[in-house]
Coordinates of C-alpha atoms and ligand atoms in Angstrom, one line a residue:
X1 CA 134.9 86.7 82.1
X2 CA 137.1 84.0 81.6
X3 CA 141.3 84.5 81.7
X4 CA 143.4 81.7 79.8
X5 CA 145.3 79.8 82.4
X6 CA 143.5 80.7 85.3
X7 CA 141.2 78.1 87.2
X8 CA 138.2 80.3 87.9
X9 CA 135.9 82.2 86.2
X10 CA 134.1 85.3 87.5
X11 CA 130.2 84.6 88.2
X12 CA 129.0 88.1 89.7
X13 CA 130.8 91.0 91.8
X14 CA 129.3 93.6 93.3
X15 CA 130.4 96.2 95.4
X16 CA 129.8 99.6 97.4
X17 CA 129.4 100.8 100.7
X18 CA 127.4 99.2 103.8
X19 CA 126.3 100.6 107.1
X20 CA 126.6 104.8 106.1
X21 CA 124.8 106.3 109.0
X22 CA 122.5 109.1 108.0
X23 CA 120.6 111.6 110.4
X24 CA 118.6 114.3 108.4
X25 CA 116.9 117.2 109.9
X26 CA 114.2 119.1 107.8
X27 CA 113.3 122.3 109.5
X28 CA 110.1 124.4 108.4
X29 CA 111.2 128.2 109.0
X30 CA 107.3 128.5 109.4
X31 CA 106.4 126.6 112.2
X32 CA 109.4 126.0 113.5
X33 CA 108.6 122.0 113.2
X34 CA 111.4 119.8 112.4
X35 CA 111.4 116.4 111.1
X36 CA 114.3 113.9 111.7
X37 CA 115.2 111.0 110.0
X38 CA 118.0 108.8 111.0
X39 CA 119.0 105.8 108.2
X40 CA 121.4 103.0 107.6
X41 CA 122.3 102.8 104.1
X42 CA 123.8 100.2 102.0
X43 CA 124.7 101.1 98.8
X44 CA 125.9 98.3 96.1
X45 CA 126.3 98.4 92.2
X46 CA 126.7 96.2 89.9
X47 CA 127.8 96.4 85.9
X48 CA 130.6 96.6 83.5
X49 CA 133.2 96.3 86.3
X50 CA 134.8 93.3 86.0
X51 CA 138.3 94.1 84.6
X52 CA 138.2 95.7 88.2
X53 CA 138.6 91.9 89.5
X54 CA 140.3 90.7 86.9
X55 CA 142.5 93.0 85.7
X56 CA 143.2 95.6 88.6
X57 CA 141.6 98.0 86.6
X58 CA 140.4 100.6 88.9
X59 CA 139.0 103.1 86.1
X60 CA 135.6 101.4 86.0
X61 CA 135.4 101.5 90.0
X62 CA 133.5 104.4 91.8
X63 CA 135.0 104.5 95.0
X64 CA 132.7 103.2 97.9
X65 CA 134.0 106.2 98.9
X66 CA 132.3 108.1 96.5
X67 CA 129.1 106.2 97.2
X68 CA 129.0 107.3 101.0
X69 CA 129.5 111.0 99.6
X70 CA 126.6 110.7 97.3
X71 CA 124.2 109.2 100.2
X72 CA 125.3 112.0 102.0
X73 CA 124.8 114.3 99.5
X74 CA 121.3 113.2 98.5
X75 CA 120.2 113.5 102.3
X76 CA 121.0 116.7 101.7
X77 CA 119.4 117.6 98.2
X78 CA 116.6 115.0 97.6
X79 CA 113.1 116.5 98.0
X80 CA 112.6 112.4 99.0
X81 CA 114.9 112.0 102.4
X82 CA 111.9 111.7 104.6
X83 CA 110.4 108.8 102.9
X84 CA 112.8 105.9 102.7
X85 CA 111.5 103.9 99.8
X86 CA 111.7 107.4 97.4
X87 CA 114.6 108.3 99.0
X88 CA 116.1 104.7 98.2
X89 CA 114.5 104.8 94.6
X90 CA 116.1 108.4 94.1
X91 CA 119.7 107.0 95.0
X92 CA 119.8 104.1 92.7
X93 CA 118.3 105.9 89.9
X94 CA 121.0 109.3 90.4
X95 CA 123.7 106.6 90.2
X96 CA 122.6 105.0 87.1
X97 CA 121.7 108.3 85.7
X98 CA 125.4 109.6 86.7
X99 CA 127.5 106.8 86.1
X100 CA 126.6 104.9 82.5
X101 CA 128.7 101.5 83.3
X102 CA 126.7 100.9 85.8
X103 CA 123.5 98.6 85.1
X104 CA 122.5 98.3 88.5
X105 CA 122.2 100.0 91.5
X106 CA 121.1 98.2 95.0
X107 CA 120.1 100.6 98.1
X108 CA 118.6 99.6 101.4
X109 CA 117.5 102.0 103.8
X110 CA 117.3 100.6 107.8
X111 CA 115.1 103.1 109.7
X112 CA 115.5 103.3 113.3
X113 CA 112.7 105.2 115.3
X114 CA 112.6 108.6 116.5
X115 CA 108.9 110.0 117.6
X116 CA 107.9 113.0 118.8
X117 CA 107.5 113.9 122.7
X118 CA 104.1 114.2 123.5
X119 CA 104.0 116.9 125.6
X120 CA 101.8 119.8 125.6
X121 CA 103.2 123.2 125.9
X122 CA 104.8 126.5 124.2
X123 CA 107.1 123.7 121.6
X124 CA 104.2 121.3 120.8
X125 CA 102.9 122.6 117.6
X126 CA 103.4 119.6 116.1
X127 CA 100.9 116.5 115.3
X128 CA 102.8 112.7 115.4
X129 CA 99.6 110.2 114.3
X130 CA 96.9 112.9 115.6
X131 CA 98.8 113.6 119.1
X132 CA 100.1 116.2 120.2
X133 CA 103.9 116.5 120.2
X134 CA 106.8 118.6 120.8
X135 CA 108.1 120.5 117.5
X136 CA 112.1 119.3 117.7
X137 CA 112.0 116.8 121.1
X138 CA 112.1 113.4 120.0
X139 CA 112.4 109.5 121.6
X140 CA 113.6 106.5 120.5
X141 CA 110.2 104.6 121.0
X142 CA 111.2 101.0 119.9
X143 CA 114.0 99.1 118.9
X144 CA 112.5 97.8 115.8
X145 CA 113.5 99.4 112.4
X146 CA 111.3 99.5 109.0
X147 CA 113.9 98.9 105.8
X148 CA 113.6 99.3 102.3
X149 CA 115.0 97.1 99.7
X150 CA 115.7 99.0 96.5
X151 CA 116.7 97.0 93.2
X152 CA 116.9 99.6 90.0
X153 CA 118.0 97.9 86.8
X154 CA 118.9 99.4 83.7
X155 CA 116.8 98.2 81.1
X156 CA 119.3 98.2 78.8
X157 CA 123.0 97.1 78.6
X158 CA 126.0 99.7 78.1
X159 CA 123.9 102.7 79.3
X160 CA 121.7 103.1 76.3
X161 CA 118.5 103.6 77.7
X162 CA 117.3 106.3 80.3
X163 CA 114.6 103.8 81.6
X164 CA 115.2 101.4 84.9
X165 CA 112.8 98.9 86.4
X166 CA 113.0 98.7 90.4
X167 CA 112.1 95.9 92.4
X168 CA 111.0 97.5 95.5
X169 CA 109.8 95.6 99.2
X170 CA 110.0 96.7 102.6
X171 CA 109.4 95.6 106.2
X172 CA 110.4 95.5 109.3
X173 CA 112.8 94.0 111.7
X174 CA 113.6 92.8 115.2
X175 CA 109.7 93.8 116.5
X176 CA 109.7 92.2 119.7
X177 CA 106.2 91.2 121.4
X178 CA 105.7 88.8 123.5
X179 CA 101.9 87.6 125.2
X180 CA 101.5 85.6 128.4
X181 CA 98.3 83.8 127.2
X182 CA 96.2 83.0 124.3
X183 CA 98.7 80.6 123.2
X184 CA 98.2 77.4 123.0
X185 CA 100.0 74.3 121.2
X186 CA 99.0 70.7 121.0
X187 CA 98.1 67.9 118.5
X188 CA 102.1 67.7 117.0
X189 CA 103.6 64.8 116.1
X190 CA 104.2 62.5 119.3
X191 CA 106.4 59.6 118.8
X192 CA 109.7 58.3 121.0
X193 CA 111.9 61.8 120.0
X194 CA 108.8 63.9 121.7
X195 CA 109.7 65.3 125.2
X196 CA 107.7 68.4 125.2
X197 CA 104.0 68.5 126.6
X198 CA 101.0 69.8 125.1
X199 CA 99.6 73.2 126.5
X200 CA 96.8 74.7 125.9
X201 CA 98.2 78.2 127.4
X202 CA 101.7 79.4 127.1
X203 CA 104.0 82.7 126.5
X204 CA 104.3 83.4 123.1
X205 CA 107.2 85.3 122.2
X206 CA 108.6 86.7 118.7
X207 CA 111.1 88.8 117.4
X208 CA 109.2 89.8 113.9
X209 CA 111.1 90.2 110.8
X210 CA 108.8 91.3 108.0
X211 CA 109.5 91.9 104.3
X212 CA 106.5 92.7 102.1
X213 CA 107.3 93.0 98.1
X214 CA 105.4 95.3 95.7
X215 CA 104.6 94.6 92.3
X216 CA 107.6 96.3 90.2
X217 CA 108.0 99.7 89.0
X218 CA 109.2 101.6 85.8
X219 CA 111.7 104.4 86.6
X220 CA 112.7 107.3 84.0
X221 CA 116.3 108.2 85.7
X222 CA 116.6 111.6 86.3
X223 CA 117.6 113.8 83.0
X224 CA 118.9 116.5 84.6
X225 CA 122.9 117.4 84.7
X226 CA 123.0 116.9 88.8
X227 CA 120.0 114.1 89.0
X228 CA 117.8 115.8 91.2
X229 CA 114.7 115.9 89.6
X230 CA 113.3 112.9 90.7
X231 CA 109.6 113.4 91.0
X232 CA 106.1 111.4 91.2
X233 CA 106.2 111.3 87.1
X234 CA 109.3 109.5 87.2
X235 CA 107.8 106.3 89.3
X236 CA 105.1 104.4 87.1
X237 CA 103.1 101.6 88.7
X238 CA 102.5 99.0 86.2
X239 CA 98.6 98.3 87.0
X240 CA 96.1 100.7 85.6
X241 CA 97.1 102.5 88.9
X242 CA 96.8 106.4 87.1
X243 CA 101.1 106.1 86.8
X244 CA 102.9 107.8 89.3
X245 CA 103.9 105.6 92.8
X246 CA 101.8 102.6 93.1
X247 CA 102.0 102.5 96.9
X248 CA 102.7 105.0 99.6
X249 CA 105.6 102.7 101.7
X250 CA 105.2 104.8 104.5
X251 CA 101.6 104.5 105.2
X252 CA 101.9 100.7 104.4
X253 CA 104.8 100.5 106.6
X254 CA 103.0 102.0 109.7
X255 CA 99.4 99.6 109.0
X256 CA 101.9 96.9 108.7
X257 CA 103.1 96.9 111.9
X258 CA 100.0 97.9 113.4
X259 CA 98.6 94.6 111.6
X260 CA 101.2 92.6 112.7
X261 CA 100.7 93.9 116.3
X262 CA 97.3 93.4 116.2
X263 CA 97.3 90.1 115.0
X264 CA 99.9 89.1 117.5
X265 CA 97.6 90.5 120.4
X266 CA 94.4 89.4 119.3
X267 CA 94.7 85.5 117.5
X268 CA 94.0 82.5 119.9
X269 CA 97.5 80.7 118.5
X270 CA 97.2 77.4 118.1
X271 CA 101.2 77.8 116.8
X272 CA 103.5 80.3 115.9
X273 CA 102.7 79.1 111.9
X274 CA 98.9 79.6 112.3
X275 CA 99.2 83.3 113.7
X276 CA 102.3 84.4 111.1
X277 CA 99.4 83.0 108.1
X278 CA 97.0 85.3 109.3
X279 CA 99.0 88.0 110.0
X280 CA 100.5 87.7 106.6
X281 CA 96.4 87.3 105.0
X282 CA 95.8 91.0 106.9
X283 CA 98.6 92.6 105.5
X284 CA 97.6 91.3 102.1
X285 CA 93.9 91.9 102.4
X286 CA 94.6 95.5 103.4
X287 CA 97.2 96.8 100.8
X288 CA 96.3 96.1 97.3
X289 CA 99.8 96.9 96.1
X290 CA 101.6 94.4 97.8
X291 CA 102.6 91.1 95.9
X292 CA 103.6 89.1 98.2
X293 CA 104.9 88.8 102.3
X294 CA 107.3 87.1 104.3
X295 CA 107.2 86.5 107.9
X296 CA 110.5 85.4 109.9
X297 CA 109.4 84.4 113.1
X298 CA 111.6 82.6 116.1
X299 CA 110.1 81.4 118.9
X300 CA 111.4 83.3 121.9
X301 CA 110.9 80.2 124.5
X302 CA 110.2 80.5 128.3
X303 CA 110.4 77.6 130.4
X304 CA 108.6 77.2 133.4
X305 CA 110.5 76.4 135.6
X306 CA 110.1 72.8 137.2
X307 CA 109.8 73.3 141.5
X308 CA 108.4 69.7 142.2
X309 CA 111.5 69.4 143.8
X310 CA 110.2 71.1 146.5
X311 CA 106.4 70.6 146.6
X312 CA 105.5 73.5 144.1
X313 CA 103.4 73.4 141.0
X314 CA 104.9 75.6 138.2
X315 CA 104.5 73.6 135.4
X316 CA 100.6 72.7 134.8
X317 CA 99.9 76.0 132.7
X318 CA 97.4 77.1 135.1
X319 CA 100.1 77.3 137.9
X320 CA 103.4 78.3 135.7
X321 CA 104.7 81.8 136.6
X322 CA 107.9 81.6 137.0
X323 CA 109.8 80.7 133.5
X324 CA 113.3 80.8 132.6
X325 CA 113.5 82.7 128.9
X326 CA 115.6 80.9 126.7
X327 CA 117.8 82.2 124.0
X328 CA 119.1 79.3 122.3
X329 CA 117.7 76.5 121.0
X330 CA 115.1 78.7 119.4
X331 CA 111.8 77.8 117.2
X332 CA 112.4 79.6 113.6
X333 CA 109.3 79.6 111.9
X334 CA 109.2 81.2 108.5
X335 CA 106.7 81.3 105.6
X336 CA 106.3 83.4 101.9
X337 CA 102.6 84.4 100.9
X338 CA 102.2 85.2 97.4
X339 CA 98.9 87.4 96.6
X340 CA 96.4 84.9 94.8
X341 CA 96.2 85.6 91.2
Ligands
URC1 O1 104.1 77.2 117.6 C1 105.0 76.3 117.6 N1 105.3 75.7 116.5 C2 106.2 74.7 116.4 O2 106.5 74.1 115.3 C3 106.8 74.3 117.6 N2 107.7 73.3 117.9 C4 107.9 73.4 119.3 O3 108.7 72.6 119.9 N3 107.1 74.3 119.8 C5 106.4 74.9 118.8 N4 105.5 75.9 118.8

C-alpha cells in the first residue's frame, strides 16, 4: 500500500504476541493420572491490516493482547493441548475461523520437558515410555525443547472460503551431546592458512537444532460459533494417506531425537557434515511423512590443552585429557535434505 508523498511503501507487517508461557494440567478423575504440558507460544497474523500501519487505524488490529487470551483460552478448551502440533494447528485455524480479515495465522509451540518420576509406589500408576512412573511427580529431564511451526493460510482472500492449507514442521532445539571418541577429522584442505592438525580421535560436541517439514495439509476451520470443534476430519493429508492427520508429530518427534541420539553415539565421524547427513538419511528413512530435514549443528570445540611446557604429552590424541572447552569461535555446520522424489 502505497501513500502519495511518502518515500516508502509497505512490503509485509505482521504482528501478535511472542513468548506466552503456557502450563496445562489434564487430570483423569479415574486414575488420578495427570498430564502436564508446559509451552511457549508465539502467535502472529497476517492479512488485511495495513491501514493499521498506515493509517493508525486500529479497527482491523486484534490486540496481541487478545491473542495471549485466546492461547490461554484454548489450553483450556482444546481437546488438542497435549499434542503441540494439533494444538498449534487448532490455534491458527480458531483465529482464521473467528476473525475473517485475517488470511494468516502463524503459531509456534516451544516444548520444554517435564517426565514423570520413576518411582515405584502407592502414586505410580502411571506408564512414561513403558516405565513405571509417579501419577502427578514430574522432572525436568533435559534442556532441549521440541517446537512446532504452524503456518495456516486462508485459501482464499477476504475471508470467503472456510478452507486453510497449513504448512506444518517441527524439531528440536538446543540437544546437547557431546562423545569423547569416535571422532575423527583429517584429509581438509592444507595450505599456508592451515594451523590445525589432523586427528583421528577427538571430542565431538553439538548443540542439535533440528527442524523436520511435512508435506502440507488441507484444513476445514472450525464451523462452529466458539471454534472448538477441531477434530481428525478437519486435518487432510494430501497423499492417498486415508485423510485425516498424515503424521503423528509426537511420535515422530520422540524417534527423532532418539535417531539423532543414536546416530550421534554410534557413527565413526569422519566430520561434523558426514554424521548430521546420516542422521538426517535416518530420520527420513524412518518417517514416510516427512519432506524434508534440516540439521543446525555447531561444533562445541575442546582444546587440549598444550603442557610441553613442562614435559607433558596432552596433545597426541592418544595422551589428550585435559581440554579447555571453547565457546567462541565455533564450527556451524548446517545442511537441508529434501526427500528424493
Ligand atoms: O567436523 C568438522 N568439520 C569442519 O568443517 C571443521 N573445521 C574445523 O576446523 N574442524 C572441523 N570439524
Amino acid at each position: 500500500m502505497a501513500t502519495e508523498g511518502e518515500p516508502g511503501v509497505l512490503v509485509d507487517a505482521r504482528y501478535g504476541k511472542d513468548k506466552v508461557r503456557v502450563f496445562r494440567v489434564v487430570r483423569d478423575p479415574t486414575t488420578k493420572v495427570h498430564n502436564v504440558v508446559e509451552y511457549n507460544v508465539t502467535v502472529l497474523v497476517e492479512g488485511a491490516i495495513e491501514t493499521s500501519y498506515t493509517q493508525a487505524d486500529n479497527t482491523v488490529v486484534v490486540a496481541t493482547d487478545s491473542m495471549k487470551n485466546i492461547t490461554n483460552y484454548l489450553a483450556k478448551v482444546s481437546p488438542h493441548v497435549l499434542d503441540p502440533a494439533r494444538f498449534a494447528l487448532h490455534l491458527g485455524a480458531h483465529l482464521l475461523a473467528r476473525y475473517t480479515h485475517i488470511q494468516t495465522a502463524l503459531v509456534t509451540v516451544d516444548q520444554l520437558r517435564w517426565a514423570r518420576i520413576g518411582i515405584a509406589g502407592a502414586e505410580s500408576s502411571a506408564k512414561e515410555e513403558g516405565r513405571p512412573g509417579h501419577n502427578y511427580a514430574f522432572w525436568r529431564d533435559g534442556a532441549d525443547r521440541r517446537f512446532v511451526d504452524v503456518e495456516v493460510a486462508r485459501k482464499e482472500k477476504d475471508g470467503g472460503a472456510n478452507t486453510a492449507v497449513a504448512k506444518v514442521s517441527g524439531g528440536l532445539r538446543d540437544l546437547l551431546v557431546l562423545k569423547s571418541s569416535g571422532s575423527a577429522f583429517e584429509n581438509f584442505v592444507r595450505d599456508e592458512y592451515t594451523t590445525l592438525v589432523e586427528v583421528d580421535d577427538r571430542i565431538f560436541s553439538t548443540s542439535v537444532d533440528l527442524r523436520y517439514t511435512y508435506d502440507e495439509v488441507d484444513v476445514r476451520l472450525p464451523g462452529d460459533e466458539k471454534g472448538l470443534v477441531f477434530g481428525e476430519e478437519n486435518v487432510r493429508g494430501k497423499g492417498n494417506d486415508g485423510g485425516v492427520y498424515a503424521w503423528d508429530d509426537a511420535k515422530i518427534g520422540s524417534r527423532a531425537r532418539e535417531i539423532t541420539l543414536d546416530v550421534f553415539a554410534h557413527d565413526e565421524s569422519a566430520s561434523v557434515q558426514a554424521t548430521l547427513y546420516k542422521m538426517a538419511q535416518r530420520v527420513l528413512s524412518e518417517n514416510k511423512g516427512i519432506e524434508k530435514v534440516r540439521y543446525v549443528l555447531p561444533n562445541k570445540h575442546y582444546i587440549p590443552v598444550d603442557m610441553k611446557y613442562i614435559g607433558v604429552d596432552n596433545t597426541t590424541p592418544r595422551n589428550a585429557e585435559v581440554f579447555t572447552p571453547v565457546d567462541s569461535p565455533s564450527g556451524l555446520i548446517s545442511a537441508t535434505i529434501s526427500r528424493r522424489r
